[in-house]
């Protein structure tokens, strides 16, 4: 993975860069002057109370949401209205959703090869080999020919991660990947994510799993009411939060 | 029955009093229901036979072999008043099937297009679709049939002053008179069409194979159209390159030559198609909306294009929701075609009504109509259920 990344990324600038980005839903100002830089290989964990705009922010990075002011660069390319540019960026950015969003009418294997064969235009045989390789890595190769509805939540989320990885993305976005899972399944998903982080993948994760953030995070971002309130390395963030709102949030989620 | 130990007896659940046992009650009520239904049918049949006997009315279908003696406006098989009632009813049946089949095909096409239009991000397109749907499905079909019939008969001139010919077609208040192919040479064109169809299907499979093996995506539409054009051209030349048509011509009091689409058929077909299409459009819209936004987002984040998302993700899932209610609409259209009576299109109900009036055999006539609609409806339902199981989602 690390080798493939070096080869495919001549761009030495940041993986993702958000400059003075704003977004409105009608009158409602969801994102206010967001500035964030993610280096290649960096793991950024975004947290904050619900409604703080953290999901909206990472959904802007692959244009599932449009920003209205400011600039957003992904791997050196600016996200604009240009459809070709958006498609080019989406190829390089994988996304994992809270509710997995697997395609229920396709088997696990078909879910995994759809993108590679139709977007990357890879021969089917090769795509299947890659898909099986990633299924091994998320530890469910035996489920390849089942349908998503036959799997547990944890297994489905691991398939969703494998589906994104099959596109060989440079950046992975995680939008609360464990919040829809039963407690005993959270670990199996986090393990896969930790492994991915250790291999050097550039990751932006919205999550409330603070243990995970401490283990793999390079940077913690705390958002509230559409703003980035605090951005810090994890040790500093957890032991010595500067902002009042961060302190309050941490005391609430770490109290039990 | 022997009881071994106290323990196994303790494992038996306690028995309820028999008349409180749901199984006993279920059997009892089923017996009551069956006896009731049999008694009701026996009463109806017995009563009918006794009454018919008392009025000296013969029952049975022997009257069907008699000469019908009435004319029918149009039909797909030859018919004269000298033919039997059987033949007359066959003409009516074929007319019903004709309008139902053509209606279903066009209602499906128009309904799908309007349904997708209603979801369009374009404000004007979406509003137009909404206006179409709301105005057509909220006006009674009978009224719409009168409207179309009045429009055709009222606005178009008499046959003598027919508009046209537009590409050989004359429009008058009797309907449309169209040119038809007049020689067997045109069969070459038809053969060319069929050969091209097979060739394009082969091309599709070949392109799929290329995609599987190399990942290359080849366009089928362009080459496919070229194949149709070339092969049909060759077929036409092979048939002797016929250029003449059997064109309609106004002679004396009416048109001779060519084919005729009557104004009654046109009005009925337009009414049924546009009315049913409004319902199908709503079904299509709800089917597409039933596919969750997450599916679109997941597909988009993989980098798939809009057309690919529709083809691989959304439509396969939407169809499962769309087909069962669409089947009901097909059945409705078929049964609604009996409103043909109101504008004088000779469908099965119209012809059978005349038969009943002339022969007095009302029970037999109604039985024929019932049998016809039951057969048509069951055939449509069976076919659609088969198609639905083919698409059914395997989830567990």
XYZ file of C-alpha atoms in Angstrom:
652
model
C 0.000 0.000 0.000
C 2.703 2.455 1.047
C 4.643 1.757 -2.146
C 1.628 2.156 -4.346
C 0.941 5.474 -2.709
C 4.391 6.858 -3.278
C 4.270 5.803 -6.895
C 0.831 7.230 -7.529
C 1.324 10.478 -5.658
C 3.794 12.821 -7.252
C 1.929 15.621 -5.527
C 3.903 16.525 -2.438
C 1.502 19.158 -1.191
C -1.247 18.397 1.287
C -3.693 15.543 0.680
C -6.642 17.711 1.600
C -6.731 21.427 2.117
C -9.744 23.488 3.203
C -9.290 27.246 3.012
C -11.849 29.612 4.511
C -14.633 27.254 3.583
C -18.257 28.222 4.274
C -21.519 26.387 3.733
C -25.135 27.326 4.230
C -28.318 25.266 4.246
C -30.682 28.044 3.180
C -30.318 30.644 5.940
C -28.522 28.252 8.274
C -24.759 28.712 8.381
C -23.500 25.100 8.839
C -19.799 25.568 8.217
C -18.082 28.793 9.232
C -14.644 29.611 7.905
C -13.163 26.127 8.040
C -9.384 25.906 7.642
C -7.866 22.440 7.719
C -4.828 20.844 6.146
C -4.306 17.106 5.994
C -0.841 15.869 4.992
C -0.311 12.643 3.079
C -0.272 9.814 5.589
C -1.817 11.941 8.336
C -4.703 10.645 10.452
C -7.150 13.310 11.470
C -9.933 12.547 13.952
C -12.874 14.946 14.007
C -15.186 15.061 17.004
C -17.813 17.351 18.396
C -21.439 17.414 19.535
C -24.141 16.341 17.073
C -25.118 19.086 14.679
C -21.684 20.672 14.870
C -21.110 20.234 11.125
C -18.431 17.531 11.287
C -20.215 15.120 8.918
C -21.069 17.961 6.557
C -17.422 18.949 6.467
C -16.064 15.568 5.463
C -18.926 15.076 2.997
C -17.707 18.247 1.279
C -14.341 16.604 0.691
C -15.807 14.220 -1.912
C -18.532 16.614 -2.977
C -21.514 14.796 -1.501
C -22.167 18.311 -0.233
C -21.292 21.550 -1.997
C -19.431 24.339 -0.255
C -20.454 27.868 -1.144
C -17.452 29.957 -0.297
C -13.740 29.352 0.103
C -11.499 26.781 -1.527
C -11.199 23.048 -1.176
C -8.259 21.131 -2.643
C -7.965 17.371 -2.738
C -4.605 15.965 -3.753
C -3.757 19.243 -5.461
C -7.000 19.446 -7.474
C -9.560 22.096 -6.579
C -13.174 20.943 -6.160
C -15.371 23.055 -8.407
C -18.546 22.488 -10.406
C -16.488 20.686 -13.030
C -17.987 17.172 -13.299
C -14.764 15.641 -14.662
C -12.799 17.099 -11.769
C -15.359 15.767 -9.261
C -15.197 12.296 -10.802
C -11.392 12.374 -10.782
C -11.378 13.319 -7.095
C -13.995 10.734 -6.095
C -11.821 8.027 -7.651
C -9.049 8.909 -5.197
C -11.224 9.413 -2.124
C -12.877 6.450 -0.426
C -15.772 6.930 1.950
C -17.249 4.759 4.675
C -20.721 5.635 5.957
C -22.474 5.249 9.286
C -25.112 2.990 7.723
C -22.684 1.017 5.491
C -24.772 1.683 2.327
C -23.864 -1.617 0.713
C -25.838 -2.455 -2.429
C -28.398 -4.988 -1.153
C -29.136 -6.578 -4.557
C -25.513 -7.548 -5.175
C -23.311 -10.106 -3.466
C -20.395 -8.924 -1.369
C -18.010 -9.660 -4.239
C -20.167 -7.777 -6.758
C -20.270 -4.816 -4.368
C -16.484 -4.859 -4.297
C -15.781 -5.104 -8.033
C -18.420 -2.651 -9.295
C -16.254 0.446 -8.846
C -12.966 -1.077 -10.018
C -14.463 -2.551 -13.228
C -16.609 0.436 -14.225
C -14.632 3.395 -12.883
C -11.031 2.174 -12.859
C -11.753 -0.066 -15.887
C -9.813 -3.009 -14.520
C -10.352 -6.519 -15.995
C -12.921 -8.458 -14.024
C -10.511 -11.238 -13.072
C -8.010 -8.805 -11.674
C -10.751 -6.921 -9.813
C -11.938 -10.172 -8.227
C -8.392 -11.009 -7.116
C -7.995 -7.585 -5.536
C -11.418 -7.862 -3.928
C -10.574 -11.246 -2.392
C -7.288 -9.851 -1.143
C -9.100 -7.038 0.693
C -11.761 -9.429 2.007
C -8.911 -11.469 3.511
C -7.581 -8.317 5.103
C -10.909 -7.471 6.704
C -11.095 -11.151 7.681
C -14.278 -12.255 5.908
C -13.230 -13.941 2.620
C -15.777 -16.716 3.274
C -18.652 -14.218 2.930
C -17.779 -13.227 -0.665
C -20.830 -14.819 -2.257
C -23.390 -13.819 0.353
C -25.695 -10.832 0.162
C -25.219 -7.891 2.549
C -28.508 -8.694 4.302
C -27.042 -12.022 5.412
C -24.173 -10.394 7.325
C -23.955 -8.832 10.774
C -23.511 -5.072 11.117
C -19.821 -5.383 11.883
C -19.256 -7.618 8.874
C -21.200 -5.229 6.635
C -19.088 -2.305 7.745
C -15.917 -4.274 7.062
C -17.220 -5.083 3.577
C -17.915 -1.358 3.094
C -14.319 -0.555 4.071
C -13.044 -3.222 1.672
C -15.284 -1.805 -1.071
C -13.640 1.581 -0.708
C -10.155 0.096 -0.549
C -10.713 -1.831 -3.792
C -10.680 1.533 -5.574
C -7.100 1.995 -4.255
C -7.902 5.443 -2.847
C -5.267 7.866 -1.601
C -7.529 9.250 1.092
C -10.167 7.521 3.220
C -13.048 9.354 4.854
C -14.941 7.727 7.724
C -18.290 9.214 8.729
C -19.118 7.785 12.171
C -18.300 4.242 11.032
C -19.128 2.601 14.353
C -22.147 4.568 15.604
C -24.710 2.214 14.076
C -23.055 -0.926 15.452
C -23.740 -3.048 18.496
C -20.989 -2.685 21.135
C -19.474 -6.124 20.524
C -18.995 -5.330 16.825
C -17.288 -1.987 17.243
C -13.938 -3.556 17.991
C -13.746 -5.642 14.815
C -14.295 -2.522 12.712
C -11.861 -0.396 14.710
C -9.216 -3.134 14.391
C -9.482 -2.935 10.612
C -9.199 0.848 10.759
C -6.175 0.706 13.055
C -4.475 -1.725 10.697
C -5.196 0.617 7.806
C -3.721 3.538 9.741
C -0.593 1.568 10.513
C -0.091 0.989 6.793
C 0.126 4.726 6.274
C -3.301 5.520 4.773
C -4.369 9.156 4.867
C -7.522 9.166 6.970
C -10.131 11.664 8.098
C -12.462 10.077 10.661
C -15.525 11.516 12.286
C -15.889 9.377 15.390
C -16.517 9.424 19.105
C -14.251 6.448 19.744
C -11.708 8.275 21.862
C -9.591 5.180 22.446
C -9.169 4.839 18.696
C -8.363 8.552 18.409
C -5.638 8.233 21.031
C -4.137 5.136 19.386
C -3.944 6.248 15.772
C -4.763 9.955 15.573
C -2.078 12.458 14.587
C -4.395 15.408 14.934
C -7.615 15.914 16.867
C -10.134 18.395 15.529
C -12.953 19.571 17.768
C -15.923 21.224 16.068
C -18.891 23.040 17.554
C -21.624 25.079 15.873
C -19.973 24.876 12.469
C -16.540 26.039 13.577
C -13.252 24.338 14.268
C -12.807 25.220 17.921
C -9.608 23.387 18.675
C -6.987 21.494 16.680
C -4.282 19.706 18.608
C -2.189 16.546 18.876
C -4.082 13.874 20.844
C -1.945 13.930 24.056
C -2.330 17.659 24.384
C -6.005 17.530 23.340
C -7.035 15.022 25.952
C -4.792 16.106 28.824
C -4.922 19.830 28.412
C -7.870 21.076 26.321
C -7.706 24.850 26.012
C -11.194 25.855 25.010
C -14.095 25.747 27.435
C -16.362 24.043 24.932
C -13.774 21.315 24.362
C -13.453 20.779 28.090
C -17.206 20.501 28.492
C -17.513 18.056 25.563
C -14.665 15.877 26.796
C -16.027 15.799 30.337
C -19.367 14.661 28.936
C -18.102 11.835 26.741
C -15.288 10.663 29.003
C -17.283 10.765 32.236
C -18.522 7.179 32.001
C -50.046 -44.621 25.793
C -47.659 -45.255 28.621
C -46.160 -42.769 30.932
C -42.589 -43.662 31.828
C -41.577 -41.240 34.449
C -43.039 -38.378 36.335
C -40.476 -36.150 34.715
C -41.601 -36.539 31.083
C -45.173 -35.931 32.146
C -44.082 -32.720 33.794
C -42.604 -31.603 30.427
C -46.023 -31.759 28.695
C -47.612 -28.298 28.545
C -50.940 -28.003 30.348
C -53.922 -28.576 27.979
C -56.535 -25.887 27.421
C -60.271 -26.715 27.441
C -60.932 -27.919 23.858
C -63.316 -25.103 22.897
C -60.698 -22.527 23.921
C -57.971 -24.130 21.802
C -57.231 -21.836 18.808
C -56.655 -24.856 16.508
C -60.047 -26.364 17.323
C -61.714 -22.995 16.841
C -59.984 -22.474 13.475
C -61.210 -25.844 12.151
C -64.747 -25.172 13.392
C -65.011 -21.788 11.641
C -63.575 -23.194 8.412
C -66.264 -25.850 8.337
C -68.938 -23.212 8.967
C -67.556 -21.058 6.129
C -67.441 -23.910 3.573
C -70.983 -25.035 4.381
C -72.189 -21.434 4.083
C -70.596 -20.888 0.663
C -71.944 -24.171 -0.741
C -75.432 -23.358 0.529
C -75.340 -19.905 -1.059
C -74.272 -21.228 -4.478
C -76.838 -24.008 -4.392
C -79.542 -21.460 -3.623
C -78.469 -19.109 -6.444
C -78.195 -21.823 -9.082
C -81.369 -23.585 -8.062
C -83.282 -20.301 -7.996
C -82.015 -19.263 -11.448
C -82.833 -22.592 -13.081
C -86.321 -22.677 -11.554
C -87.060 -19.117 -12.665
C -85.739 -19.675 -16.205
C -87.872 -22.835 -16.474
C -90.951 -21.009 -15.289
C -90.479 -18.317 -17.989
C -89.701 -20.948 -20.641
C -86.265 -19.487 -21.418
C -83.816 -22.029 -22.785
C -80.379 -21.937 -21.253
C -77.110 -23.051 -22.812
C -74.815 -21.793 -25.532
C -76.570 -23.310 -28.563
C -77.781 -19.831 -29.674
C -74.160 -18.927 -30.361
C -74.229 -20.865 -33.651
C -77.053 -18.702 -35.001
C -76.534 -15.862 -37.445
C -75.613 -12.658 -35.596
C -77.258 -10.329 -38.062
C -75.639 -7.112 -36.828
C -72.708 -5.184 -38.238
C -69.524 -4.382 -36.308
C -67.615 -1.161 -36.968
C -64.126 -2.630 -37.048
C -62.241 -5.808 -36.382
C -59.033 -7.654 -37.009
C -60.710 -10.691 -38.608
C -63.211 -10.603 -41.447
C -66.792 -10.450 -40.295
C -70.190 -9.893 -41.912
C -73.639 -9.817 -40.301
C -74.156 -13.292 -41.828
C -71.546 -14.756 -39.481
C -72.438 -16.481 -36.205
C -72.552 -14.947 -32.736
C -69.317 -16.840 -32.013
C -67.559 -14.921 -34.757
C -69.024 -11.618 -33.561
C -67.794 -12.209 -30.032
C -64.372 -13.213 -31.350
C -64.187 -9.841 -33.153
C -65.077 -8.082 -29.894
C -62.528 -10.083 -27.933
C -59.737 -9.289 -30.392
C -60.677 -5.597 -30.298
C -60.432 -5.631 -26.496
C -57.048 -7.356 -26.602
C -55.803 -4.932 -29.262
C -56.624 -1.795 -27.314
C -55.386 -3.314 -24.037
C -52.017 -4.426 -25.415
C -51.283 -1.204 -27.301
C -52.555 0.796 -24.315
C -50.322 -1.061 -21.850
C -47.232 -0.596 -24.018
C -47.736 3.154 -24.425
C -48.912 3.742 -20.841
C -45.704 2.094 -19.620
C -43.483 4.227 -21.841
C -45.267 7.527 -21.133
C -45.629 6.697 -17.423
C -41.921 5.948 -17.008
C -40.867 9.124 -18.813
C -43.281 11.341 -16.847
C -42.330 9.653 -13.558
C -38.637 10.360 -14.131
C -39.490 13.900 -15.305
C -41.265 14.564 -12.017
C -37.994 13.865 -10.191
C -36.031 16.163 -12.483
C -33.998 18.915 -10.817
C -35.296 21.190 -13.597
C -38.169 23.219 -12.090
C -40.180 23.541 -15.306
C -39.887 19.891 -16.301
C -40.883 18.699 -12.821
C -43.885 21.076 -12.705
C -45.083 20.011 -16.155
C -45.008 16.377 -15.039
C -46.908 17.249 -11.864
C -49.593 19.120 -13.796
C -49.966 16.191 -16.190
C -50.296 13.651 -13.377
C -52.639 15.633 -11.179
C -54.983 16.728 -13.943
C -55.295 13.319 -15.607
C -55.635 11.089 -12.611
C -58.192 13.341 -10.938
C -60.676 13.450 -13.815
C -62.955 10.419 -14.291
C -61.849 8.242 -17.190
C -65.308 8.207 -18.762
C -65.217 11.996 -19.007
C -61.769 11.837 -20.598
C -62.998 9.350 -23.199
C -65.879 11.684 -24.105
C -63.363 14.540 -24.297
C -60.984 12.761 -26.705
C -63.825 11.433 -28.820
C -65.472 14.861 -29.030
C -62.115 16.419 -29.842
C -61.418 14.027 -32.722
C -64.917 14.040 -34.119
C -65.481 17.752 -33.518
C -62.233 19.276 -34.662
C -61.273 17.106 -37.627
C -63.164 17.625 -40.900
C -65.452 15.183 -42.693
C -63.745 12.421 -44.679
C -64.383 14.249 -47.934
C -62.337 17.258 -46.749
C -59.806 15.200 -44.767
C -56.548 16.921 -43.767
C -53.517 15.522 -45.442
C -51.907 13.586 -46.730
C -49.133 14.012 -44.155
C -46.571 11.347 -45.177
C -49.489 9.525 -46.760
C -51.765 9.818 -43.704
C -55.219 11.444 -43.944
C -56.890 12.809 -40.819
C -60.661 13.052 -40.662
C -63.437 12.692 -38.103
C -63.673 9.017 -39.012
C -60.108 8.484 -37.844
C -56.712 8.190 -39.510
C -56.249 6.559 -42.914
C -52.697 5.301 -43.284
C -50.692 3.810 -46.160
C -49.651 0.159 -45.848
C -46.908 -1.864 -47.563
C -48.352 -3.508 -50.667
C -45.853 -6.157 -51.781
C -44.042 -9.098 -50.195
C -40.791 -7.278 -51.034
C -41.199 -5.444 -47.735
C -40.602 -8.739 -45.947
C -36.907 -8.144 -46.748
C -37.051 -5.042 -44.588
C -38.644 -7.002 -41.746
C -36.082 -9.799 -42.094
C -33.321 -7.186 -42.021
C -34.769 -5.779 -38.793
C -34.812 -9.193 -37.126
C -31.274 -10.039 -38.271
C -30.046 -6.652 -37.017
C -31.726 -7.314 -33.660
C -29.838 -10.586 -33.272
C -26.603 -8.928 -34.399
C -26.944 -6.132 -31.848
C -27.654 -8.643 -29.077
C -24.483 -10.445 -30.087
C -22.573 -7.148 -30.082
C -23.797 -6.415 -26.564
C -22.558 -9.757 -25.303
C -19.247 -9.285 -27.045
C -18.804 -5.824 -25.504
C -19.638 -7.240 -22.077
C -17.017 -9.925 -22.582
C -14.442 -7.333 -23.626
C -15.325 -5.318 -20.524
C -14.894 -8.366 -18.299
C -11.568 -9.292 -19.856
C -9.900 -5.924 -20.325
C -12.021 -3.441 -18.413
C -12.520 -1.393 -21.576
C -16.017 0.071 -21.869
C -17.316 -0.056 -25.445
C -20.310 1.865 -26.678
C -23.128 -0.321 -28.054
C -25.603 2.417 -29.020
C -23.731 3.982 -31.947
C -22.552 0.788 -33.666
C -25.951 -0.768 -32.879
C -27.820 1.947 -34.765
C -25.395 1.621 -37.654
C -26.033 -2.147 -37.791
C -29.797 -1.541 -37.911
C -29.465 1.025 -40.686
C -27.139 -1.081 -42.841
C -28.793 -4.489 -42.395
C -32.310 -3.119 -42.923
C -31.105 -1.321 -46.036
C -29.626 -4.569 -47.374
C -32.875 -6.411 -46.529
C -34.876 -3.787 -48.400
C -32.626 -4.076 -51.452
C -32.797 -7.886 -51.287
C -36.602 -7.595 -51.305
C -36.354 -5.836 -54.688
C -36.223 -2.318 -53.231
C -40.006 -1.778 -53.235
C -41.039 1.875 -53.211
C -44.789 1.762 -53.711
C -47.325 1.778 -50.912
C -51.003 0.946 -50.775
C -52.152 4.498 -50.099
C -55.634 5.469 -48.966
C -57.688 7.428 -51.491
C -61.025 9.136 -51.109
C -63.505 7.697 -53.606
C -67.229 8.364 -53.594
C -68.218 8.350 -49.935
C -65.203 6.873 -48.189
C -61.541 5.981 -48.328
C -60.364 2.904 -50.167
C -56.966 1.272 -49.851
C -54.488 1.492 -46.987
C -55.364 0.907 -43.389
C -57.739 2.672 -41.057
C -57.413 3.645 -37.422
C -60.929 4.602 -36.385
C -61.682 7.636 -34.264
C -63.357 5.353 -31.678
C -60.176 3.327 -31.286
C -58.041 6.476 -31.180
C -60.176 8.098 -28.489
C -60.283 4.956 -26.351
C -56.577 4.302 -26.765
C -55.618 7.915 -25.981
C -57.908 8.046 -22.961
C -56.799 4.733 -21.461
C -53.114 5.355 -22.161
C -52.880 8.901 -20.818
C -55.043 8.110 -17.776
C -53.133 4.966 -16.800
C -49.765 6.612 -17.581
C -50.493 9.219 -14.882
C -50.813 6.437 -12.294
C -47.768 4.569 -13.580
C -45.764 7.818 -13.410
C -46.531 8.105 -9.705
C -45.565 4.461 -9.186
C -42.266 4.977 -11.013
C -41.531 8.112 -9.016
C -42.246 6.441 -5.689
C -40.171 3.420 -6.749
C -37.129 5.547 -7.499
C -37.613 7.566 -4.322
C -37.860 4.333 -2.325
C -34.175 3.700 -3.010
C -32.421 5.378 -0.098
C -30.191 8.411 -0.566
C -27.370 6.397 0.971
C -27.311 4.151 -2.095
C -26.773 7.168 -4.348
C -24.087 8.532 -2.048
C -22.204 5.255 -1.793
C -22.257 4.837 -5.575
C -21.220 8.451 -6.120
C -18.329 8.164 -3.682
C -17.061 5.195 -5.713
C -16.882 7.573 -8.673
C -19.718 6.045 -10.715
C -21.438 8.299 -13.242
C -25.134 9.189 -12.950
C -26.174 6.843 -15.750
C -24.194 3.972 -14.233
C -25.740 4.597 -10.809
C -29.229 4.433 -12.304
C -28.427 1.301 -14.308
C -26.565 -0.728 -11.680
C -27.888 0.528 -8.360
C -31.137 2.467 -8.477
C -33.280 0.893 -11.199
C -32.743 -2.746 -10.146
C -33.906 -1.815 -6.655
C -36.696 0.498 -7.807
C -38.176 -2.117 -10.165
C -38.929 -4.425 -7.252
C -41.114 -1.704 -5.789
C -42.579 -0.643 -9.126
C -43.751 -3.951 -10.586
C -46.504 -5.131 -8.198
C -48.546 -1.876 -8.321
C -47.895 -1.568 -12.061
C -49.479 -4.978 -12.517
C -52.619 -3.569 -10.905
C -52.556 -0.675 -13.357
C -52.293 -3.084 -16.310
C -55.312 -4.949 -14.967
C -57.171 -1.658 -14.473
C -56.423 -0.568 -18.019
C -57.649 -3.866 -19.424
C -60.880 -3.763 -17.437
C -61.393 -0.025 -18.031
C -61.358 -0.754 -21.761
C -64.978 -1.845 -21.266
C -65.849 1.871 -21.126
C -65.491 1.564 -24.913
C -69.255 1.047 -24.879
C -69.679 4.767 -24.163
C -68.029 5.920 -27.392
C -69.055 3.022 -29.601
C -65.810 1.073 -29.945
C -66.900 -2.537 -30.508
C -65.074 -4.290 -27.658
C -66.118 -7.553 -26.010
C -68.680 -5.830 -23.762
C -70.249 -3.868 -26.607
C -70.577 -6.881 -28.898
C -71.848 -9.153 -26.130
C -74.397 -6.537 -25.084
C -75.819 -6.505 -28.595
C -75.830 -10.296 -28.530
C -77.759 -10.313 -25.250
C -80.286 -7.789 -26.568
C -80.944 -9.865 -29.676
C -80.930 -13.352 -28.193
C -82.175 -12.670 -24.668
C -79.491 -14.969 -23.277
C -78.327 -12.576 -20.573
C -76.796 -15.099 -18.186
C -74.719 -16.728 -20.901
C -73.606 -13.322 -22.221
C -72.524 -12.098 -18.809
C -70.767 -15.426 -18.230
C -68.785 -14.902 -21.444
C -67.743 -11.383 -20.425
C -66.737 -12.602 -16.982
C -64.755 -15.489 -18.411
C -62.952 -13.204 -20.859
C -61.899 -10.617 -18.261
C -60.973 -13.283 -15.755
C -58.745 -15.024 -18.315
C -57.108 -11.793 -19.475
C -56.545 -10.546 -15.931
C -55.157 -13.833 -14.670
C -52.804 -14.052 -17.661
C -51.446 -10.557 -16.989
C -51.071 -11.261 -13.293
C -49.346 -14.598 -13.841
C -46.889 -13.069 -16.287
C -46.118 -10.120 -14.013
C -45.730 -12.329 -10.950
C -43.283 -14.470 -12.862
C -41.336 -11.355 -13.894
C -41.417 -10.110 -10.306
C -39.989 -13.313 -8.840
C -37.216 -13.098 -11.402
C -36.256 -9.685 -10.020
C -36.945 -10.430 -6.382
C -34.218 -9.439 -3.992
C -32.304 -12.252 -2.363
C -31.525 -11.030 1.092
C -31.391 -14.011 3.360
